[in-house]
Amino acid sequence: MSKTTTKLAIAFAFKELLLEKPLDKIAVNDIAEKCEINRQTFYYHFHDILELTEWICEEDAEQALKENRTYDTWQEGFLSIFDMIKKDKAFIINIYRNVPKDYLYRYLYRVTYQLLYNVLEEKAEGMVIREEDKVFIANFYKYGFVGLVLEWIDGGMKEDPKRIIERLNSLIQGTFFHALNNAKINKK
């Protein structure tokens, strides 16, 4: 089995176990047994279950965003994040309830930041803007976006993500360009 295939098998077994019991009741032995590997094989790929959890989140996010990293497609990218979370509800709820919050926050912040930064880079084309200003703007929006996702998870994922995206889009329409324009360095 290739390294990637083994990692995917471990992740799949872990997600299946999460449908049966809470994350804090799952041991490495359970995962190894479920995907028919030995404990050492698990430890060859992951330091512990938390590292496995982070890896799964990163892989899922990468799949969800794919090509939706531009100004014209950021809504689809953000909607994909919502859809991914809803599809893996048992996994996300287990993380939300049983893993230190900073793991989930760090994951959501990283994914959202990259999406927003890519959009800002695109909108900043032809403008002279300090890197620290682009980072500041991306961070500002990141906290708002992640706050919406966390509130949605906290509320049981009931609201239609499309409606959240529509409302968010109408609220921030044109603000990326406005923020970048305000941060522009004027050449003299």
mmCIF file with all atom_site columns, C-alpha atoms in Angstrom:
data_model
loop_
_atom_site.group_PDB
_atom_site.id
_atom_site.type_symbol
_atom_site.label_atom_id
_atom_site.label_alt_id
_atom_site.label_comp_id
_atom_site.label_asym_id
_atom_site.label_entity_id
_atom_site.label_seq_id
_atom_site.pdbx_PDB_ins_code
_atom_site.Cartn_x
_atom_site.Cartn_y
_atom_site.Cartn_z
_atom_site.occupancy
_atom_site.B_iso_or_equiv
_atom_site.pdbx_formal_charge
_atom_site.auth_seq_id
_atom_site.auth_comp_id
_atom_site.auth_asym_id
_atom_site.auth_atom_id
_atom_site.pdbx_PDB_model_num
ATOM 1   C CA . MET A 1 1   ? 0.000   0.000  0.000   1.00 0.00 ? 1   MET A CA 1
ATOM 2   C CA . SER A 1 2   ? 1.390   3.455  -0.860  1.00 0.00 ? 2   SER A CA 1
ATOM 3   C CA . LYS A 1 3   ? 1.917   6.063  1.848   1.00 0.00 ? 3   LYS A CA 1
ATOM 4   C CA . THR A 1 4   ? -1.038  8.155  0.631   1.00 0.00 ? 4   THR A CA 1
ATOM 5   C CA . THR A 1 5   ? -3.312  5.128  0.334   1.00 0.00 ? 5   THR A CA 1
ATOM 6   C CA . THR A 1 6   ? -2.440  4.048  3.876   1.00 0.00 ? 6   THR A CA 1
ATOM 7   C CA . LYS A 1 7   ? -3.085  7.537  5.230   1.00 0.00 ? 7   LYS A CA 1
ATOM 8   C CA . LEU A 1 8   ? -6.464  7.617  3.472   1.00 0.00 ? 8   LEU A CA 1
ATOM 9   C CA . ALA A 1 9   ? -7.338  4.164  4.861   1.00 0.00 ? 9   ALA A CA 1
ATOM 10  C CA . ILE A 1 10  ? -6.460  5.324  8.368   1.00 0.00 ? 10  ILE A CA 1
ATOM 11  C CA . ALA A 1 11  ? -8.566  8.468  7.917   1.00 0.00 ? 11  ALA A CA 1
ATOM 12  C CA . PHE A 1 12  ? -11.511 6.473  6.565   1.00 0.00 ? 12  PHE A CA 1
ATOM 13  C CA . ALA A 1 13  ? -11.334 4.002  9.471   1.00 0.00 ? 13  ALA A CA 1
ATOM 14  C CA . PHE A 1 14  ? -11.176 6.892  11.938  1.00 0.00 ? 14  PHE A CA 1
ATOM 15  C CA . LYS A 1 15  ? -14.227 8.582  10.418  1.00 0.00 ? 15  LYS A CA 1
ATOM 16  C CA . GLU A 1 16  ? -16.149 5.300  10.514  1.00 0.00 ? 16  GLU A CA 1
ATOM 17  C CA . LEU A 1 17  ? -15.280 4.866  14.187  1.00 0.00 ? 17  LEU A CA 1
ATOM 18  C CA . LEU A 1 18  ? -16.542 8.395  14.872  1.00 0.00 ? 18  LEU A CA 1
ATOM 19  C CA . LEU A 1 19  ? -19.977 7.266  13.713  1.00 0.00 ? 19  LEU A CA 1
ATOM 20  C CA . GLU A 1 20  ? -19.899 4.600  16.445  1.00 0.00 ? 20  GLU A CA 1
ATOM 21  C CA . LYS A 1 21  ? -18.354 6.447  19.401  1.00 0.00 ? 21  LYS A CA 1
ATOM 22  C CA . PRO A 1 22  ? -16.981 9.812  20.505  1.00 0.00 ? 22  PRO A CA 1
ATOM 23  C CA . LEU A 1 23  ? -13.468 10.849 19.592  1.00 0.00 ? 23  LEU A CA 1
ATOM 24  C CA . ASP A 1 24  ? -12.215 10.696 23.175  1.00 0.00 ? 24  ASP A CA 1
ATOM 25  C CA . LYS A 1 25  ? -13.186 6.984  23.305  1.00 0.00 ? 25  LYS A CA 1
ATOM 26  C CA . ILE A 1 26  ? -11.190 6.043  20.189  1.00 0.00 ? 26  ILE A CA 1
ATOM 27  C CA . ALA A 1 27  ? -7.694  4.644  20.602  1.00 0.00 ? 27  ALA A CA 1
ATOM 28  C CA . VAL A 1 28  ? -4.952  4.108  18.038  1.00 0.00 ? 28  VAL A CA 1
ATOM 29  C CA . ASN A 1 29  ? -5.537  0.364  18.463  1.00 0.00 ? 29  ASN A CA 1
ATOM 30  C CA . ASP A 1 30  ? -9.167  0.828  17.388  1.00 0.00 ? 30  ASP A CA 1
ATOM 31  C CA . ILE A 1 31  ? -8.106  2.624  14.215  1.00 0.00 ? 31  ILE A CA 1
ATOM 32  C CA . ALA A 1 32  ? -5.361  0.114  13.430  1.00 0.00 ? 32  ALA A CA 1
ATOM 33  C CA . GLU A 1 33  ? -7.738  -2.791 13.936  1.00 0.00 ? 33  GLU A CA 1
ATOM 34  C CA . LYS A 1 34  ? -10.439 -1.158 11.797  1.00 0.00 ? 34  LYS A CA 1
ATOM 35  C CA . CYS A 1 35  ? -8.138  -0.712 8.799   1.00 0.00 ? 35  CYS A CA 1
ATOM 36  C CA . GLU A 1 36  ? -6.173  -3.904 9.413   1.00 0.00 ? 36  GLU A CA 1
ATOM 37  C CA . ILE A 1 37  ? -2.763  -2.399 10.079  1.00 0.00 ? 37  ILE A CA 1
ATOM 38  C CA . ASN A 1 38  ? -0.520  -2.555 13.120  1.00 0.00 ? 38  ASN A CA 1
ATOM 39  C CA . ARG A 1 39  ? -0.030  0.303  15.585  1.00 0.00 ? 39  ARG A CA 1
ATOM 40  C CA . GLN A 1 40  ? 3.453   1.013  14.237  1.00 0.00 ? 40  GLN A CA 1
ATOM 41  C CA . THR A 1 41  ? 2.027   1.654  10.784  1.00 0.00 ? 41  THR A CA 1
ATOM 42  C CA . PHE A 1 42  ? -0.307  4.253  12.287  1.00 0.00 ? 42  PHE A CA 1
ATOM 43  C CA . TYR A 1 43  ? 2.637   5.891  14.097  1.00 0.00 ? 43  TYR A CA 1
ATOM 44  C CA . TYR A 1 44  ? 4.696   5.833  10.927  1.00 0.00 ? 44  TYR A CA 1
ATOM 45  C CA . HIS A 1 45  ? 2.111   8.175  9.366   1.00 0.00 ? 45  HIS A CA 1
ATOM 46  C CA . PHE A 1 46  ? 0.803   10.153 12.348  1.00 0.00 ? 46  PHE A CA 1
ATOM 47  C CA . HIS A 1 47  ? 2.207   11.151 15.711  1.00 0.00 ? 47  HIS A CA 1
ATOM 48  C CA . ASP A 1 48  ? -1.199  10.788 17.386  1.00 0.00 ? 48  ASP A CA 1
ATOM 49  C CA . ILE A 1 49  ? -4.933  11.053 16.804  1.00 0.00 ? 49  ILE A CA 1
ATOM 50  C CA . LEU A 1 50  ? -4.819  14.864 16.952  1.00 0.00 ? 50  LEU A CA 1
ATOM 51  C CA . GLU A 1 51  ? -2.304  14.956 14.103  1.00 0.00 ? 51  GLU A CA 1
ATOM 52  C CA . LEU A 1 52  ? -4.553  12.566 12.153  1.00 0.00 ? 52  LEU A CA 1
ATOM 53  C CA . THR A 1 53  ? -7.489  14.891 12.823  1.00 0.00 ? 53  THR A CA 1
ATOM 54  C CA . GLU A 1 54  ? -5.553  17.905 11.530  1.00 0.00 ? 54  GLU A CA 1
ATOM 55  C CA . TRP A 1 55  ? -4.431  16.000 8.441   1.00 0.00 ? 55  TRP A CA 1
ATOM 56  C CA . ILE A 1 56  ? -8.020  14.991 7.656   1.00 0.00 ? 56  ILE A CA 1
ATOM 57  C CA . CYS A 1 57  ? -9.190  18.587 8.046   1.00 0.00 ? 57  CYS A CA 1
ATOM 58  C CA . GLU A 1 58  ? -6.468  19.879 5.728   1.00 0.00 ? 58  GLU A CA 1
ATOM 59  C CA . GLU A 1 59  ? -7.122  17.212 3.096   1.00 0.00 ? 59  GLU A CA 1
ATOM 60  C CA . ASP A 1 60  ? -10.875 17.777 3.210   1.00 0.00 ? 60  ASP A CA 1
ATOM 61  C CA . ALA A 1 61  ? -10.415 21.537 2.941   1.00 0.00 ? 61  ALA A CA 1
ATOM 62  C CA . GLU A 1 62  ? -8.090  21.178 -0.013  1.00 0.00 ? 62  GLU A CA 1
ATOM 63  C CA . GLN A 1 63  ? -10.695 19.020 -1.766  1.00 0.00 ? 63  GLN A CA 1
ATOM 64  C CA . ALA A 1 64  ? -13.512 21.424 -0.877  1.00 0.00 ? 64  ALA A CA 1
ATOM 65  C CA . LEU A 1 65  ? -11.738 24.505 -2.204  1.00 0.00 ? 65  LEU A CA 1
ATOM 66  C CA . LYS A 1 66  ? -9.999  23.054 -5.269  1.00 0.00 ? 66  LYS A CA 1
ATOM 67  C CA . GLU A 1 67  ? -10.330 25.780 -7.884  1.00 0.00 ? 67  GLU A CA 1
ATOM 68  C CA . ASN A 1 68  ? -12.630 28.080 -5.887  1.00 0.00 ? 68  ASN A CA 1
ATOM 69  C CA . ARG A 1 69  ? -9.963  30.515 -4.805  1.00 0.00 ? 69  ARG A CA 1
ATOM 70  C CA . THR A 1 70  ? -10.688 33.572 -6.936  1.00 0.00 ? 70  THR A CA 1
ATOM 71  C CA . TYR A 1 71  ? -12.828 36.666 -6.473  1.00 0.00 ? 71  TYR A CA 1
ATOM 72  C CA . ASP A 1 72  ? -15.454 35.244 -8.831  1.00 0.00 ? 72  ASP A CA 1
ATOM 73  C CA . THR A 1 73  ? -15.548 31.871 -7.082  1.00 0.00 ? 73  THR A CA 1
ATOM 74  C CA . TRP A 1 74  ? -14.915 32.647 -3.384  1.00 0.00 ? 74  TRP A CA 1
ATOM 75  C CA . GLN A 1 75  ? -18.610 32.110 -2.646  1.00 0.00 ? 75  GLN A CA 1
ATOM 76  C CA . GLU A 1 76  ? -18.426 28.598 -4.100  1.00 0.00 ? 76  GLU A CA 1
ATOM 77  C CA . GLY A 1 77  ? -15.261 27.956 -2.084  1.00 0.00 ? 77  GLY A CA 1
ATOM 78  C CA . PHE A 1 78  ? -16.867 29.100 1.149   1.00 0.00 ? 78  PHE A CA 1
ATOM 79  C CA . LEU A 1 79  ? -20.027 27.146 0.351   1.00 0.00 ? 79  LEU A CA 1
ATOM 80  C CA . SER A 1 80  ? -17.859 24.071 -0.257  1.00 0.00 ? 80  SER A CA 1
ATOM 81  C CA . ILE A 1 81  ? -16.443 24.471 3.250   1.00 0.00 ? 81  ILE A CA 1
ATOM 82  C CA . PHE A 1 82  ? -19.985 24.537 4.672   1.00 0.00 ? 82  PHE A CA 1
ATOM 83  C CA . ASP A 1 83  ? -20.961 21.499 2.569   1.00 0.00 ? 83  ASP A CA 1
ATOM 84  C CA . MET A 1 84  ? -17.856 19.592 3.632   1.00 0.00 ? 84  MET A CA 1
ATOM 85  C CA . ILE A 1 85  ? -18.597 20.312 7.293   1.00 0.00 ? 85  ILE A CA 1
ATOM 86  C CA . LYS A 1 86  ? -22.218 19.223 6.910   1.00 0.00 ? 86  LYS A CA 1
ATOM 87  C CA . LYS A 1 87  ? -21.221 16.047 5.027   1.00 0.00 ? 87  LYS A CA 1
ATOM 88  C CA . ASP A 1 88  ? -18.785 15.126 7.791   1.00 0.00 ? 88  ASP A CA 1
ATOM 89  C CA . LYS A 1 89  ? -21.057 16.290 10.586  1.00 0.00 ? 89  LYS A CA 1
ATOM 90  C CA . ALA A 1 90  ? -20.138 13.436 12.968  1.00 0.00 ? 90  ALA A CA 1
ATOM 91  C CA . PHE A 1 91  ? -16.434 14.152 12.446  1.00 0.00 ? 91  PHE A CA 1
ATOM 92  C CA . ILE A 1 92  ? -16.771 17.926 12.897  1.00 0.00 ? 92  ILE A CA 1
ATOM 93  C CA . ILE A 1 93  ? -19.089 17.691 15.923  1.00 0.00 ? 93  ILE A CA 1
ATOM 94  C CA . ASN A 1 94  ? -16.656 15.248 17.548  1.00 0.00 ? 94  ASN A CA 1
ATOM 95  C CA . ILE A 1 95  ? -13.783 17.649 16.918  1.00 0.00 ? 95  ILE A CA 1
ATOM 96  C CA . TYR A 1 96  ? -15.867 20.573 18.138  1.00 0.00 ? 96  TYR A CA 1
ATOM 97  C CA . ARG A 1 97  ? -16.772 18.791 21.381  1.00 0.00 ? 97  ARG A CA 1
ATOM 98  C CA . ASN A 1 98  ? -13.696 16.702 22.131  1.00 0.00 ? 98  ASN A CA 1
ATOM 99  C CA . VAL A 1 99  ? -10.606 18.362 20.717  1.00 0.00 ? 99  VAL A CA 1
ATOM 100 C CA . PRO A 1 100 ? -9.142  21.561 22.157  1.00 0.00 ? 100 PRO A CA 1
ATOM 101 C CA . LYS A 1 101 ? -10.899 24.426 20.377  1.00 0.00 ? 101 LYS A CA 1
ATOM 102 C CA . ASP A 1 102 ? -7.635  25.820 19.073  1.00 0.00 ? 102 ASP A CA 1
ATOM 103 C CA . TYR A 1 103 ? -7.298  22.826 16.704  1.00 0.00 ? 103 TYR A CA 1
ATOM 104 C CA . LEU A 1 104 ? -10.624 23.545 15.029  1.00 0.00 ? 104 LEU A CA 1
ATOM 105 C CA . TYR A 1 105 ? -10.041 27.293 15.043  1.00 0.00 ? 105 TYR A CA 1
ATOM 106 C CA . ARG A 1 106 ? -6.539  26.930 13.622  1.00 0.00 ? 106 ARG A CA 1
ATOM 107 C CA . TYR A 1 107 ? -7.870  24.695 10.844  1.00 0.00 ? 107 TYR A CA 1
ATOM 108 C CA . LEU A 1 108 ? -10.750 27.031 9.960   1.00 0.00 ? 108 LEU A CA 1
ATOM 109 C CA . TYR A 1 109 ? -8.513  30.104 10.162  1.00 0.00 ? 109 TYR A CA 1
ATOM 110 C CA . ARG A 1 110 ? -5.876  28.537 7.890   1.00 0.00 ? 110 ARG A CA 1
ATOM 111 C CA . VAL A 1 111 ? -8.390  27.426 5.266   1.00 0.00 ? 111 VAL A CA 1
ATOM 112 C CA . THR A 1 112 ? -10.331 30.681 5.297   1.00 0.00 ? 112 THR A CA 1
ATOM 113 C CA . TYR A 1 113 ? -7.225  32.853 5.349   1.00 0.00 ? 113 TYR A CA 1
ATOM 114 C CA . GLN A 1 114 ? -5.796  31.167 2.256   1.00 0.00 ? 114 GLN A CA 1
ATOM 115 C CA . LEU A 1 115 ? -9.080  31.555 0.378   1.00 0.00 ? 115 LEU A CA 1
ATOM 116 C CA . LEU A 1 116 ? -9.336  35.249 1.312   1.00 0.00 ? 116 LEU A CA 1
ATOM 117 C CA . TYR A 1 117 ? -5.680  35.996 0.691   1.00 0.00 ? 117 TYR A CA 1
ATOM 118 C CA . ASN A 1 118 ? -5.919  34.554 -2.822  1.00 0.00 ? 118 ASN A CA 1
ATOM 119 C CA . VAL A 1 119 ? -8.942  36.762 -3.518  1.00 0.00 ? 119 VAL A CA 1
ATOM 120 C CA . LEU A 1 120 ? -7.116  39.833 -2.186  1.00 0.00 ? 120 LEU A CA 1
ATOM 121 C CA . GLU A 1 121 ? -4.021  39.045 -4.271  1.00 0.00 ? 121 GLU A CA 1
ATOM 122 C CA . GLU A 1 122 ? -6.203  38.895 -7.359  1.00 0.00 ? 122 GLU A CA 1
ATOM 123 C CA . LYS A 1 123 ? -7.989  42.158 -6.542  1.00 0.00 ? 123 LYS A CA 1
ATOM 124 C CA . ALA A 1 124 ? -4.689  43.883 -5.694  1.00 0.00 ? 124 ALA A CA 1
ATOM 125 C CA . GLU A 1 125 ? -3.210  43.240 -9.124  1.00 0.00 ? 125 GLU A CA 1
ATOM 126 C CA . GLY A 1 126 ? -1.675  46.455 -10.405 1.00 0.00 ? 126 GLY A CA 1
ATOM 127 C CA . MET A 1 127 ? -1.827  48.105 -6.969  1.00 0.00 ? 127 MET A CA 1
ATOM 128 C CA . VAL A 1 128 ? 1.189   48.740 -4.788  1.00 0.00 ? 128 VAL A CA 1
ATOM 129 C CA . ILE A 1 129 ? 0.190   47.416 -1.376  1.00 0.00 ? 129 ILE A CA 1
ATOM 130 C CA . ARG A 1 130 ? 2.435   46.387 1.483   1.00 0.00 ? 130 ARG A CA 1
ATOM 131 C CA . GLU A 1 131 ? 2.328   42.690 2.286   1.00 0.00 ? 131 GLU A CA 1
ATOM 132 C CA . GLU A 1 132 ? 1.515   43.470 5.920   1.00 0.00 ? 132 GLU A CA 1
ATOM 133 C CA . ASP A 1 133 ? -1.601  45.378 4.806   1.00 0.00 ? 133 ASP A CA 1
ATOM 134 C CA . LYS A 1 134 ? -2.830  42.466 2.654   1.00 0.00 ? 134 LYS A CA 1
ATOM 135 C CA . VAL A 1 135 ? -2.235  40.114 5.579   1.00 0.00 ? 135 VAL A CA 1
ATOM 136 C CA . PHE A 1 136 ? -4.118  42.475 7.924   1.00 0.00 ? 136 PHE A CA 1
ATOM 137 C CA . ILE A 1 137 ? -7.112  42.689 5.561   1.00 0.00 ? 137 ILE A CA 1
ATOM 138 C CA . ALA A 1 138 ? -7.202  38.908 5.035   1.00 0.00 ? 138 ALA A CA 1
ATOM 139 C CA . ASN A 1 139 ? -7.047  38.376 8.802   1.00 0.00 ? 139 ASN A CA 1
ATOM 140 C CA . PHE A 1 140 ? -9.873  40.860 9.395   1.00 0.00 ? 140 PHE A CA 1
ATOM 141 C CA . TYR A 1 141 ? -12.216 39.034 7.023   1.00 0.00 ? 141 TYR A CA 1
ATOM 142 C CA . LYS A 1 142 ? -11.001 35.635 8.216   1.00 0.00 ? 142 LYS A CA 1
ATOM 143 C CA . TYR A 1 143 ? -12.259 36.257 11.741  1.00 0.00 ? 143 TYR A CA 1
ATOM 144 C CA . GLY A 1 144 ? -15.701 37.250 10.482  1.00 0.00 ? 144 GLY A CA 1
ATOM 145 C CA . PHE A 1 145 ? -15.997 34.292 8.134   1.00 0.00 ? 145 PHE A CA 1
ATOM 146 C CA . VAL A 1 146 ? -14.843 31.773 10.747  1.00 0.00 ? 146 VAL A CA 1
ATOM 147 C CA . GLY A 1 147 ? -17.166 33.341 13.317  1.00 0.00 ? 147 GLY A CA 1
ATOM 148 C CA . LEU A 1 148 ? -20.098 32.663 10.999  1.00 0.00 ? 148 LEU A CA 1
ATOM 149 C CA . VAL A 1 149 ? -19.034 29.033 10.522  1.00 0.00 ? 149 VAL A CA 1
ATOM 150 C CA . LEU A 1 150 ? -18.576 28.453 14.257  1.00 0.00 ? 150 LEU A CA 1
ATOM 151 C CA . GLU A 1 151 ? -21.954 30.005 15.037  1.00 0.00 ? 151 GLU A CA 1
ATOM 152 C CA . TRP A 1 152 ? -23.534 27.791 12.381  1.00 0.00 ? 152 TRP A CA 1
ATOM 153 C CA . ILE A 1 153 ? -21.919 24.669 13.876  1.00 0.00 ? 153 ILE A CA 1
ATOM 154 C CA . ASP A 1 154 ? -22.955 25.780 17.365  1.00 0.00 ? 154 ASP A CA 1
ATOM 155 C CA . GLY A 1 155 ? -26.540 26.213 16.152  1.00 0.00 ? 155 GLY A CA 1
ATOM 156 C CA . GLY A 1 156 ? -26.718 22.633 14.916  1.00 0.00 ? 156 GLY A CA 1
ATOM 157 C CA . MET A 1 157 ? -25.987 23.435 11.234  1.00 0.00 ? 157 MET A CA 1
ATOM 158 C CA . LYS A 1 158 ? -29.655 24.228 10.607  1.00 0.00 ? 158 LYS A CA 1
ATOM 159 C CA . GLU A 1 159 ? -29.468 27.378 8.502   1.00 0.00 ? 159 GLU A CA 1
ATOM 160 C CA . ASP A 1 160 ? -29.028 26.838 4.772   1.00 0.00 ? 160 ASP A CA 1
ATOM 161 C CA . PRO A 1 161 ? -25.379 27.630 3.933   1.00 0.00 ? 161 PRO A CA 1
ATOM 162 C CA . LYS A 1 162 ? -26.462 29.140 0.591   1.00 0.00 ? 162 LYS A CA 1
ATOM 163 C CA . ARG A 1 163 ? -28.508 31.711 2.509   1.00 0.00 ? 163 ARG A CA 1
ATOM 164 C CA . ILE A 1 164 ? -25.533 32.531 4.742   1.00 0.00 ? 164 ILE A CA 1
ATOM 165 C CA . ILE A 1 165 ? -23.315 33.025 1.676   1.00 0.00 ? 165 ILE A CA 1
ATOM 166 C CA . GLU A 1 166 ? -25.932 35.218 -0.026  1.00 0.00 ? 166 GLU A CA 1
ATOM 167 C CA . ARG A 1 167 ? -26.226 37.412 3.056   1.00 0.00 ? 167 ARG A CA 1
ATOM 168 C CA . LEU A 1 168 ? -22.454 37.567 3.454   1.00 0.00 ? 168 LEU A CA 1
ATOM 169 C CA . ASN A 1 169 ? -21.966 38.445 -0.208  1.00 0.00 ? 169 ASN A CA 1
ATOM 170 C CA . SER A 1 170 ? -24.466 41.310 -0.045  1.00 0.00 ? 170 SER A CA 1
ATOM 171 C CA . LEU A 1 171 ? -22.804 42.589 3.116   1.00 0.00 ? 171 LEU A CA 1
ATOM 172 C CA . ILE A 1 172 ? -19.241 42.612 1.792   1.00 0.00 ? 172 ILE A CA 1
ATOM 173 C CA . GLN A 1 173 ? -19.899 43.345 -1.895  1.00 0.00 ? 173 GLN A CA 1
ATOM 174 C CA . GLY A 1 174 ? -17.088 45.628 -3.038  1.00 0.00 ? 174 GLY A CA 1
ATOM 175 C CA . THR A 1 175 ? -15.380 45.824 0.343   1.00 0.00 ? 175 THR A CA 1
ATOM 176 C CA . PHE A 1 176 ? -12.313 43.807 -0.720  1.00 0.00 ? 176 PHE A CA 1
ATOM 177 C CA . PHE A 1 177 ? -11.495 46.373 -3.380  1.00 0.00 ? 177 PHE A CA 1
ATOM 178 C CA . HIS A 1 178 ? -12.342 49.254 -1.046  1.00 0.00 ? 178 HIS A CA 1
ATOM 179 C CA . ALA A 1 179 ? -10.061 47.916 1.697   1.00 0.00 ? 179 ALA A CA 1
ATOM 180 C CA . LEU A 1 180 ? -7.220  47.369 -0.771  1.00 0.00 ? 180 LEU A CA 1
ATOM 181 C CA . ASN A 1 181 ? -7.720  50.807 -2.286  1.00 0.00 ? 181 ASN A CA 1
ATOM 182 C CA . ASN A 1 182 ? -7.482  52.367 1.184   1.00 0.00 ? 182 ASN A CA 1
ATOM 183 C CA . ALA A 1 183 ? -4.247  50.445 1.841   1.00 0.00 ? 183 ALA A CA 1
ATOM 184 C CA . LYS A 1 184 ? -2.705  51.392 -1.508  1.00 0.00 ? 184 LYS A CA 1
ATOM 185 C CA . ILE A 1 185 ? 0.675   53.050 -1.378  1.00 0.00 ? 185 ILE A CA 1
ATOM 186 C CA . ASN A 1 186 ? 0.589   56.204 -3.492  1.00 0.00 ? 186 ASN A CA 1
ATOM 187 C CA . LYS A 1 187 ? 3.615   56.667 -5.734  1.00 0.00 ? 187 LYS A CA 1
ATOM 188 C CA . LYS A 1 188 ? 4.864   60.225 -5.878  1.00 0.00 ? 188 LYS A CA 1
#
